[in-house]
PDB file of C-alpha atoms and ligand atoms in Angstrom:
ATOM      1  CA  MET A   8      44.012  71.881 113.925  1.00 78.00           C
ATOM      2  CA  ILE A   9      42.359  74.828 112.286  1.00 86.00           C
ATOM      3  CA  GLN A  10      43.725  78.228 112.706  1.00 89.00           C
ATOM      4  CA  SER A  11      40.528  79.840 112.319  1.00 92.00           C
ATOM      5  CA  GLN A  12      38.875  77.670 114.862  1.00 94.00           C
ATOM      6  CA  LEU A  13      41.083  79.082 117.484  1.00 96.00           C
ATOM      7  CA  GLU A  14      40.556  82.522 116.270  1.00 96.00           C
ATOM      8  CA  GLU A  15      37.590  81.952 116.937  1.00 96.00           C
ATOM      9  CA  SER A  16      37.588  80.766 120.281  1.00 97.00           C
ATOM     10  CA  VAL A  17      39.991  83.527 121.014  1.00 97.00           C
ATOM     11  CA  ALA A  18      37.647  86.282 119.913  1.00 97.00           C
ATOM     12  CA  TYR A  19      34.683  84.398 121.896  1.00 98.00           C
ATOM     13  CA  LEU A  20      37.402  85.540 125.342  1.00 98.00           C
ATOM     14  CA  LYS A  21      37.895  88.533 124.061  1.00 97.00           C
ATOM     15  CA  ASN A  22      34.391  89.598 123.606  1.00 97.00           C
ATOM     16  CA  LYS A  23      34.373  88.964 127.514  1.00 96.00           C
ATOM     17  CA  GLY A  24      36.758  90.753 128.602  1.00 96.00           C
ATOM     18  CA  PHE A  25      40.071  87.876 128.367  1.00 97.00           C
ATOM     19  CA  ASP A  26      42.176  90.959 127.426  1.00 95.00           C
ATOM     20  CA  LYS A  27      45.828  90.916 127.040  1.00 95.00           C
ATOM     21  CA  PRO A  28      46.859  87.924 129.986  1.00 97.00           C
ATOM     22  CA  GLU A  29      50.266  87.735 130.519  1.00 97.00           C
ATOM     23  CA  ILE A  30      50.195  84.491 132.858  1.00 97.00           C
ATOM     24  CA  GLY A  31      48.436  81.503 132.397  1.00 97.00           C
ATOM     25  CA  ILE A  32      48.019  78.898 134.567  1.00 97.00           C
ATOM     26  CA  VAL A  33      46.296  75.170 134.487  1.00 96.00           C
ATOM     27  CA  LEU A  34      45.461  74.506 138.184  1.00 92.00           C
ATOM     28  CA  GLY A  35      45.502  70.492 138.888  1.00 87.00           C
ATOM     29  CA  THR A  36      43.572  68.142 140.832  1.00 78.00           C
ATOM     30  CA  GLY A  37      42.622  69.123 144.558  1.00 74.00           C
ATOM     31  CA  LEU A  38      44.490  72.148 143.197  1.00 79.00           C
ATOM     32  CA  GLY A  39      41.645  74.950 142.260  1.00 81.00           C
ATOM     33  CA  LYS A  40      41.855  77.613 144.807  1.00 84.00           C
ATOM     34  CA  LEU A  41      44.221  80.029 142.960  1.00 90.00           C
ATOM     35  CA  VAL A  42      41.067  81.443 141.798  1.00 91.00           C
ATOM     36  CA  ASP A  43      39.676  83.125 144.729  1.00 91.00           C
ATOM     37  CA  LYS A  44      42.429  85.772 144.662  1.00 91.00           C
ATOM     38  CA  ILE A  45      42.038  86.560 141.186  1.00 95.00           C
ATOM     39  CA  GLU A  46      40.582  90.017 141.649  1.00 94.00           C
ATOM     40  CA  ASP A  47      37.914  90.962 139.480  1.00 95.00           C
ATOM     41  CA  PRO A  48      37.393  88.172 137.593  1.00 96.00           C
ATOM     42  CA  VAL A  49      36.006  86.731 134.622  1.00 97.00           C
ATOM     43  CA  ASP A  50      35.032  83.568 133.563  1.00 95.00           C
ATOM     44  CA  ALA A  51      34.153  81.484 130.643  1.00 96.00           C
ATOM     45  CA  HIS A  52      33.020  78.009 130.872  1.00 93.00           C
ATOM     46  CA  TYR A  53      34.556  75.305 128.605  1.00 93.00           C
ATOM     47  CA  ASN A  54      31.150  74.607 127.076  1.00 91.00           C
ATOM     48  CA  HIS A  55      30.930  77.857 126.397  1.00 94.00           C
ATOM     49  CA  ILE A  56      33.851  78.947 124.279  1.00 95.00           C
ATOM     50  CA  PRO A  57      33.268  78.497 120.880  1.00 95.00           C
ATOM     51  CA  PHE A  58      36.217  74.970 119.783  1.00 94.00           C
ATOM     52  CA  PHE A  59      36.882  73.730 123.138  1.00 93.00           C
ATOM     53  CA  PRO A  60      36.393  69.916 123.862  1.00 89.00           C
ATOM     54  CA  LEU A  61      32.996  69.083 124.057  1.00 80.00           C
ATOM     55  CA  ALA A  62      33.264  68.778 128.493  1.00 72.00           C
ATOM     56  CA  THR A  63      32.304  65.077 129.878  1.00 66.00           C
ATOM     57  CA  VAL A  64      29.811  65.111 132.457  1.00 57.00           C
ATOM     58  CA  GLU A  65      31.297  65.077 135.243  1.00 58.00           C
ATOM     59  CA  PHE A  66      33.527  67.744 133.917  1.00 52.00           C
ATOM     60  CA  HIS A  67      30.858  70.646 133.601  1.00 52.00           C
ATOM     61  CA  SER A  68      32.623  72.813 136.432  1.00 68.00           C
ATOM     62  CA  GLY A  69      35.846  73.271 133.571  1.00 88.00           C
ATOM     63  CA  LYS A  70      36.037  77.180 133.081  1.00 92.00           C
ATOM     64  CA  LEU A  71      38.776  79.854 132.024  1.00 96.00           C
ATOM     65  CA  VAL A  72      38.947  82.550 134.917  1.00 96.00           C
ATOM     66  CA  TYR A  73      40.411  85.361 133.721  1.00 97.00           C
ATOM     67  CA  GLY A  74      41.448  88.565 136.422  1.00 97.00           C
ATOM     68  CA  SER A  75      44.285  90.367 138.038  1.00 96.00           C
ATOM     69  CA  ILE A  76      46.791  89.125 140.704  1.00 95.00           C
ATOM     70  CA  SER A  77      49.308  91.105 142.079  1.00 93.00           C
ATOM     71  CA  ASP A  78      49.078  93.743 139.684  1.00 93.00           C
ATOM     72  CA  LYS A  79      49.068  90.928 137.134  1.00 96.00           C
ATOM     73  CA  LYS A  80      46.566  90.377 134.417  1.00 97.00           C
ATOM     74  CA  VAL A  81      46.326  85.716 134.320  1.00 97.00           C
ATOM     75  CA  VAL A  82      44.002  83.599 132.583  1.00 98.00           C
ATOM     76  CA  VAL A  83      43.623  80.859 134.616  1.00 96.00           C
ATOM     77  CA  MET A  84      42.387  77.280 133.680  1.00 95.00           C
ATOM     78  CA  GLN A  85      40.427  75.914 137.128  1.00 91.00           C
ATOM     79  CA  GLY A  86      40.106  72.057 135.976  1.00 88.00           C
ATOM     80  CA  ARG A  87      42.020  70.153 132.632  1.00 91.00           C
ATOM     81  CA  PHE A  88      41.241  67.800 129.677  1.00 93.00           C
ATOM     82  CA  HIS A  89      42.810  63.884 130.191  1.00 94.00           C
ATOM     83  CA  LEU A  90      43.443  61.487 127.821  1.00 95.00           C
ATOM     84  CA  TYR A  91      42.277  59.045 129.992  1.00 94.00           C
ATOM     85  CA  GLU A  92      38.623  60.903 129.385  1.00 91.00           C
ATOM     86  CA  GLY A  93      38.654  60.374 126.029  1.00 91.00           C
ATOM     87  CA  TYR A  94      39.746  63.534 124.152  1.00 94.00           C
ATOM     88  CA  ASP A  95      42.719  62.901 122.415  1.00 95.00           C
ATOM     89  CA  PHE A  96      46.406  65.019 122.237  1.00 97.00           C
ATOM     90  CA  LEU A  97      44.960  67.825 120.332  1.00 96.00           C
ATOM     91  CA  ASP A  98      41.985  68.424 122.481  1.00 94.00           C
ATOM     92  CA  ILE A  99      43.747  68.233 125.787  1.00 95.00           C
ATOM     93  CA  THR A 100      45.756  70.812 124.660  1.00 97.00           C
ATOM     94  CA  TYR A 101      43.879  73.044 123.016  1.00 97.00           C
ATOM     95  CA  PRO A 102      43.735  75.818 125.774  1.00 97.00           C
ATOM     96  CA  ILE A 103      46.922  76.048 125.816  1.00 98.00           C
ATOM     97  CA  ARG A 104      47.038  77.325 122.636  1.00 97.00           C
ATOM     98  CA  VAL A 105      44.525  79.709 122.990  1.00 98.00           C
ATOM     99  CA  MET A 106      46.216  81.092 125.595  1.00 98.00           C
ATOM    100  CA  HIS A 107      48.837  81.805 123.855  1.00 97.00           C
ATOM    101  CA  MET A 108      46.780  83.490 121.197  1.00 97.00           C
ATOM    102  CA  LEU A 109      45.126  85.634 123.565  1.00 97.00           C
ATOM    103  CA  GLY A 110      49.049  86.408 125.257  1.00 97.00           C
ATOM    104  CA  ILE A 111      50.426  84.785 127.862  1.00 98.00           C
ATOM    105  CA  LYS A 112      53.695  85.064 128.122  1.00 98.00           C
ATOM    106  CA  LYS A 113      54.617  82.867 130.821  1.00 98.00           C
ATOM    107  CA  LEU A 114      52.398  79.305 131.652  1.00 98.00           C
ATOM    108  CA  PHE A 115      52.647  77.976 134.756  1.00 97.00           C
ATOM    109  CA  ILE A 116      51.373  74.019 135.913  1.00 97.00           C
ATOM    110  CA  SER A 117      50.162  72.112 138.352  1.00 95.00           C
ATOM    111  CA  ASN A 118      49.345  68.703 139.042  1.00 94.00           C
ATOM    112  CA  ALA A 119      49.214  65.557 141.628  1.00 93.00           C
ATOM    113  CA  ALA A 120      51.202  62.750 141.046  1.00 96.00           C
ATOM    114  CA  GLY A 121      52.285  59.643 142.849  1.00 96.00           C
ATOM    115  CA  ALA A 122      56.190  59.994 144.566  1.00 97.00           C
ATOM    116  CA  ILE A 123      58.317  56.670 142.077  1.00 98.00           C
ATOM    117  CA  ASN A 124      61.324  58.657 144.603  1.00 98.00           C
ATOM    118  CA  LEU A 125      60.734  57.398 148.170  1.00 97.00           C
ATOM    119  CA  ASP A 126      63.008  60.285 149.469  1.00 97.00           C
ATOM    120  CA  PHE A 127      59.887  62.193 149.399  1.00 97.00           C
ATOM    121  CA  LYS A 128      56.511  61.756 150.686  1.00 94.00           C
ATOM    122  CA  LYS A 129      52.574  62.390 150.875  1.00 93.00           C
ATOM    123  CA  GLY A 130      52.187  66.416 151.003  1.00 93.00           C
ATOM    124  CA  ASP A 131      55.386  66.905 149.372  1.00 95.00           C
ATOM    125  CA  MET A 132      55.689  69.497 146.452  1.00 96.00           C
ATOM    126  CA  MET A 133      57.966  69.218 143.541  1.00 98.00           C
ATOM    127  CA  LEU A 134      59.120  70.959 140.868  1.00 98.00           C
ATOM    128  CA  ILE A 135      60.044  69.317 138.040  1.00 98.00           C
ATOM    129  CA  GLU A 136      62.977  69.436 136.254  1.00 98.00           C
ATOM    130  CA  ASP A 137      62.402  66.790 132.970  1.00 98.00           C
ATOM    131  CA  HIS A 138      60.148  64.557 132.458  1.00 98.00           C
ATOM    132  CA  ILE A 139      59.628  61.374 130.283  1.00 98.00           C
ATOM    133  CA  ASN A 140      56.693  60.669 127.984  1.00 98.00           C
ATOM    134  CA  LEU A 141      54.613  57.399 128.704  1.00 98.00           C
ATOM    135  CA  GLN A 142      51.316  58.434 127.075  1.00 98.00           C
ATOM    136  CA  GLY A 143      52.357  56.805 123.494  1.00 97.00           C
ATOM    137  CA  GLY A 144      51.959  60.046 121.423  1.00 97.00           C
ATOM    138  CA  SER A 145      52.318  63.912 120.811  1.00 98.00           C
ATOM    139  CA  PRO A 146      50.315  66.343 120.715  1.00 97.00           C
ATOM    140  CA  LEU A 147      52.453  67.850 117.662  1.00 97.00           C
ATOM    141  CA  ALA A 148      52.087  64.523 115.760  1.00 95.00           C
ATOM    142  CA  PHE A 149      49.489  65.749 113.166  1.00 93.00           C
ATOM    143  CA  LYS A 150      49.399  66.537 109.716  1.00 92.00           C
ATOM    144  CA  ASN A 151      49.649  70.652 109.651  1.00 91.00           C
ATOM    145  CA  VAL A 152      51.634  71.191 112.502  1.00 92.00           C
ATOM    146  CA  GLY A 153      54.158  73.079 110.128  1.00 88.00           C
ATOM    147  CA  GLN A 154      51.653  75.819 110.173  1.00 88.00           C
ATOM    148  CA  PHE A 155      52.420  76.136 113.491  1.00 89.00           C
ATOM    149  CA  GLY A 156      55.506  75.886 114.441  1.00 88.00           C
ATOM    150  CA  GLU A 157      58.551  73.643 113.946  1.00 90.00           C
ATOM    151  CA  ARG A 158      57.561  69.864 113.617  1.00 92.00           C
ATOM    152  CA  PHE A 159      61.122  68.656 115.795  1.00 94.00           C
ATOM    153  CA  ALA A 160      60.166  70.820 118.439  1.00 94.00           C
ATOM    154  CA  ASP A 161      63.184  71.478 121.035  1.00 95.00           C
ATOM    155  CA  MET A 162      63.330  69.527 124.045  1.00 97.00           C
ATOM    156  CA  SER A 163      66.433  69.581 125.405  1.00 97.00           C
ATOM    157  CA  GLU A 164      65.434  72.342 127.882  1.00 98.00           C
ATOM    158  CA  PRO A 165      61.612  71.839 128.566  1.00 98.00           C
ATOM    159  CA  TYR A 166      61.267  73.818 132.084  1.00 98.00           C
ATOM    160  CA  ASP A 167      62.214  77.676 132.019  1.00 98.00           C
ATOM    161  CA  VAL A 168      65.421  77.518 133.759  1.00 98.00           C
ATOM    162  CA  ASP A 169      64.822  81.084 135.040  1.00 97.00           C
ATOM    163  CA  MET A 170      61.168  80.616 136.602  1.00 97.00           C
ATOM    164  CA  ARG A 171      62.806  77.932 137.937  1.00 98.00           C
ATOM    165  CA  SER A 172      65.210  80.041 140.278  1.00 97.00           C
ATOM    166  CA  LYS A 173      62.766  82.048 141.185  1.00 97.00           C
ATOM    167  CA  LEU A 174      60.658  79.413 142.360  1.00 97.00           C
ATOM    168  CA  MET A 175      63.188  77.801 144.327  1.00 97.00           C
ATOM    169  CA  SER A 176      64.246  80.989 145.908  1.00 97.00           C
ATOM    170  CA  ILE A 177      60.998  81.797 146.830  1.00 97.00           C
ATOM    171  CA  ALA A 178      60.343  78.494 148.337  1.00 96.00           C
ATOM    172  CA  LYS A 179      63.374  79.063 150.701  1.00 96.00           C
ATOM    173  CA  ALA A 180      62.634  82.568 151.692  1.00 96.00           C
ATOM    174  CA  ASN A 181      59.145  81.344 152.690  1.00 95.00           C
ATOM    175  CA  ASP A 182      60.104  78.541 154.742  1.00 94.00           C
ATOM    176  CA  ILE A 183      58.456  76.134 152.238  1.00 95.00           C
ATOM    177  CA  SER A 184      59.882  72.978 151.417  1.00 94.00           C
ATOM    178  CA  VAL A 185      60.393  72.623 147.173  1.00 97.00           C
ATOM    179  CA  LYS A 186      62.010  69.472 145.967  1.00 98.00           C
ATOM    180  CA  THR A 187      62.908  68.929 142.476  1.00 98.00           C
ATOM    181  CA  GLY A 188      63.089  65.767 139.728  1.00 98.00           C
ATOM    182  CA  VAL A 189      61.367  64.118 136.611  1.00 98.00           C
ATOM    183  CA  TYR A 190      57.848  63.322 136.060  1.00 98.00           C
ATOM    184  CA  ALA A 191      56.528  60.398 134.343  1.00 98.00           C
ATOM    185  CA  SER A 192      53.649  61.102 131.781  1.00 98.00           C
ATOM    186  CA  VAL A 193      51.041  58.482 131.885  1.00 98.00           C
ATOM    187  CA  VAL A 194      47.494  57.843 130.014  1.00 97.00           C
ATOM    188  CA  GLY A 195      45.456  56.245 133.186  1.00 95.00           C
ATOM    189  CA  PRO A 196      42.571  56.313 135.176  1.00 94.00           C
ATOM    190  CA  GLN A 197      44.362  53.487 135.819  1.00 95.00           C
ATOM    191  CA  LEU A 198      46.814  53.371 138.887  1.00 95.00           C
ATOM    192  CA  GLU A 199      49.510  51.920 138.149  1.00 97.00           C
ATOM    193  CA  THR A 200      50.916  48.115 139.004  1.00 97.00           C
ATOM    194  CA  LYS A 201      54.061  46.991 141.198  1.00 97.00           C
ATOM    195  CA  ALA A 202      56.568  45.884 138.383  1.00 98.00           C
ATOM    196  CA  GLU A 203      55.044  49.816 136.679  1.00 98.00           C
ATOM    197  CA  TYR A 204      56.535  51.602 139.553  1.00 98.00           C
ATOM    198  CA  ARG A 205      59.805  49.391 139.867  1.00 98.00           C
ATOM    199  CA  MET A 206      60.005  50.228 136.235  1.00 98.00           C
ATOM    200  CA  LEU A 207      59.336  53.493 136.808  1.00 98.00           C
ATOM    201  CA  LYS A 208      62.436  53.893 138.881  1.00 98.00           C
ATOM    202  CA  ILE A 209      64.234  52.384 136.667  1.00 98.00           C
ATOM    203  CA  LEU A 210      63.730  54.595 134.401  1.00 98.00           C
ATOM    204  CA  GLY A 211      64.551  57.747 136.118  1.00 98.00           C
ATOM    205  CA  ALA A 212      61.275  59.362 136.917  1.00 98.00           C
ATOM    206  CA  ASP A 213      60.785  60.835 140.568  1.00 98.00           C
ATOM    207  CA  ALA A 214      56.914  61.068 140.111  1.00 98.00           C
ATOM    208  CA  VAL A 215      54.617  59.735 137.964  1.00 98.00           C
ATOM    209  CA  GLY A 216      51.361  61.517 136.531  1.00 97.00           C
ATOM    210  CA  MET A 217      48.250  61.830 134.262  1.00 96.00           C
ATOM    211  CA  SER A 218      49.080  64.859 132.866  1.00 96.00           C
ATOM    212  CA  THR A 219      50.985  67.953 131.644  1.00 98.00           C
ATOM    213  CA  VAL A 220      53.794  66.617 129.502  1.00 98.00           C
ATOM    214  CA  PRO A 221      51.906  66.912 126.216  1.00 98.00           C
ATOM    215  CA  GLU A 222      50.566  70.712 127.724  1.00 98.00           C
ATOM    216  CA  VAL A 223      54.631  71.635 127.891  1.00 98.00           C
ATOM    217  CA  ILE A 224      55.367  69.909 124.853  1.00 98.00           C
ATOM    218  CA  VAL A 225      52.697  72.038 123.256  1.00 97.00           C
ATOM    219  CA  ALA A 226      54.314  75.717 125.191  1.00 98.00           C
ATOM    220  CA  ASN A 227      57.468  74.645 123.791  1.00 97.00           C
ATOM    221  CA  HIS A 228      56.378  74.359 120.551  1.00 96.00           C
ATOM    222  CA  LEU A 229      54.747  77.662 120.922  1.00 96.00           C
ATOM    223  CA  SER A 230      57.968  79.151 122.574  1.00 96.00           C
ATOM    224  CA  LEU A 231      56.135  80.172 125.725  1.00 97.00           C
ATOM    225  CA  PRO A 232      58.240  79.154 128.833  1.00 98.00           C
ATOM    226  CA  VAL A 233      56.364  76.874 131.203  1.00 98.00           C
ATOM    227  CA  VAL A 234      57.017  76.088 135.324  1.00 98.00           C
ATOM    228  CA  ALA A 235      55.718  73.007 136.617  1.00 98.00           C
ATOM    229  CA  VAL A 236      54.668  71.702 140.059  1.00 97.00           C
ATOM    230  CA  SER A 237      53.536  68.804 141.281  1.00 97.00           C
ATOM    231  CA  VAL A 238      51.706  67.665 144.666  1.00 95.00           C
ATOM    232  CA  LEU A 239      52.854  64.449 145.273  1.00 96.00           C
ATOM    233  CA  THR A 240      49.795  62.571 147.133  1.00 94.00           C
ATOM    234  CA  ASP A 241      50.827  58.567 147.092  1.00 93.00           C
ATOM    235  CA  GLU A 242      53.549  56.718 147.508  1.00 94.00           C
ATOM    236  CA  CYS A 243      54.527  54.327 145.348  1.00 96.00           C
ATOM    237  CA  ASP A 244      56.103  51.587 146.840  1.00 96.00           C
ATOM    238  CA  PRO A 245      56.740  48.264 144.715  1.00 96.00           C
ATOM    239  CA  ASN A 246      57.351  46.969 148.159  1.00 95.00           C
ATOM    240  CA  ASP A 247      54.982  47.797 150.368  1.00 94.00           C
ATOM    241  CA  LEU A 248      52.113  48.914 147.950  1.00 93.00           C
ATOM    242  CA  LYS A 249      48.509  50.188 149.034  1.00 88.00           C
ATOM    243  CA  PRO A 250      45.735  49.839 147.457  1.00 90.00           C
ATOM    244  CA  VAL A 251      44.720  53.484 146.283  1.00 84.00           C
ATOM    245  CA  ASP A 252      42.235  55.971 147.561  1.00 85.00           C
ATOM    246  CA  ILE A 253      41.278  58.590 145.097  1.00 86.00           C
ATOM    247  CA  GLY A 254      39.810  60.728 147.878  1.00 88.00           C
ATOM    248  CA  GLU A 255      42.708  61.009 149.997  1.00 87.00           C
ATOM    249  CA  ILE A 256      44.678  61.603 146.979  1.00 87.00           C
ATOM    250  CA  ILE A 257      42.350  64.882 146.516  1.00 87.00           C
ATOM    251  CA  ALA A 258      42.762  65.200 150.246  1.00 88.00           C
ATOM    252  CA  ILE A 259      46.551  65.445 150.208  1.00 89.00           C
ATOM    253  CA  ALA A 260      45.889  67.676 147.616  1.00 87.00           C
ATOM    254  CA  GLU A 261      44.356  70.175 149.174  1.00 88.00           C
ATOM    255  CA  LYS A 262      46.072  70.113 152.003  1.00 89.00           C
ATOM    256  CA  THR A 263      48.932  70.951 150.465  1.00 92.00           C
ATOM    257  CA  GLU A 264      46.987  73.945 148.190  1.00 90.00           C
ATOM    258  CA  PRO A 265      48.078  76.950 150.222  1.00 92.00           C
ATOM    259  CA  LYS A 266      51.827  76.088 149.364  1.00 93.00           C
ATOM    260  CA  MET A 267      51.256  76.192 145.984  1.00 93.00           C
ATOM    261  CA  VAL A 268      49.214  78.788 146.034  1.00 92.00           C
ATOM    262  CA  LYS A 269      51.897  81.383 148.105  1.00 93.00           C
ATOM    263  CA  LEU A 270      54.204  79.338 144.906  1.00 94.00           C
ATOM    264  CA  PHE A 271      52.467  80.654 142.410  1.00 95.00           C
ATOM    265  CA  GLN A 272      51.470  83.725 143.900  1.00 94.00           C
ATOM    266  CA  GLU A 273      54.593  85.236 144.775  1.00 95.00           C
ATOM    267  CA  LEU A 274      56.057  83.441 140.890  1.00 96.00           C
ATOM    268  CA  ILE A 275      53.547  86.230 139.462  1.00 96.00           C
ATOM    269  CA  LYS A 276      54.456  89.293 141.859  1.00 94.00           C
ATOM    270  CA  GLN A 277      58.176  88.586 140.587  1.00 93.00           C
ATOM    271  CA  LEU A 278      57.477  88.242 136.873  1.00 89.00           C
TER     272      LEU A 278
HETATM  273  N1  HPA B 305      49.853  57.197 139.611  1.00 81.33           N
HETATM  274  C1  HPA B 305      50.112  57.971 138.292  1.00 81.33           C
HETATM  275  N2  HPA B 305      48.854  59.111 138.802  1.00 81.33           N
HETATM  276  C2  HPA B 305      48.933  60.021 139.593  1.00 81.33           C
HETATM  277  C3  HPA B 305      49.188  58.680 141.478  1.00 81.33           C
HETATM  278  C4  HPA B 305      49.874  57.583 140.362  1.00 81.33           C
HETATM  279  O1  HPA B 305      50.584  56.903 142.149  1.00 81.33           O
HETATM  280  N3  HPA B 305      49.135  60.042 142.197  1.00 81.33           N
HETATM  281  C5  HPA B 305      48.243  61.032 142.075  1.00 81.33           C
HETATM  282  N4  HPA B 305      48.323  61.006 139.888  1.00 81.33           N
END
């Protein structure tokens, strides 16, 4: 990775009016509506930002949106890059480094995930407390990583304790049920077999998805406090596994979305 490329991406965005955002937000599958809450939005399509990963066809709608929510300057990623689309670890985490260089002080992440913990149900939300990286690589495994931060990044508490506790209080105050647990990341795009769901449970995962962990590793590399919430879109019961319906996964994420928007909006207010 090259510092001057990041600088060029940032210069383009600053020139478009992305002025000192305080909070960066990554919106997951079916969870894009928070952007409707942004006042005075300015957007930049990923395809137009210098050195951003080149978007695939189905990904043409991806963009960064800047503006304010509750008087806080935010920059929101509407759509993220996934390993399963053929991007590498540096590609998918490049936007995190760009948002950090723009000046964000906190990072919020959302995703859609499968429920491994069968006490959790479709449509539940889960605050991620810890994770298991099963993607077979790292966004920090590159030659000059030392120029960007500590190679052996500490991961003893990857999810910010203070934001987690604020988010749980907000959930309680608004009567929104939020579970807590461990998120395991896989490459995908195929869903898991019954044997894999059994394995994930034995490993200690409560949820499984195809994103988030690389972004969180880079946030930690940058000492950027991060909070992440999964919307559980399917129940991964190895003893009663139904064929996956991606349409249903997206529909459940969209149905849960207003609660997610509320949580993030309130958390923005409190920071
Ligand atoms: N597995 C992996 N990723 C997912 C799932 C799942 O069951 N549901 C939503 N994203």
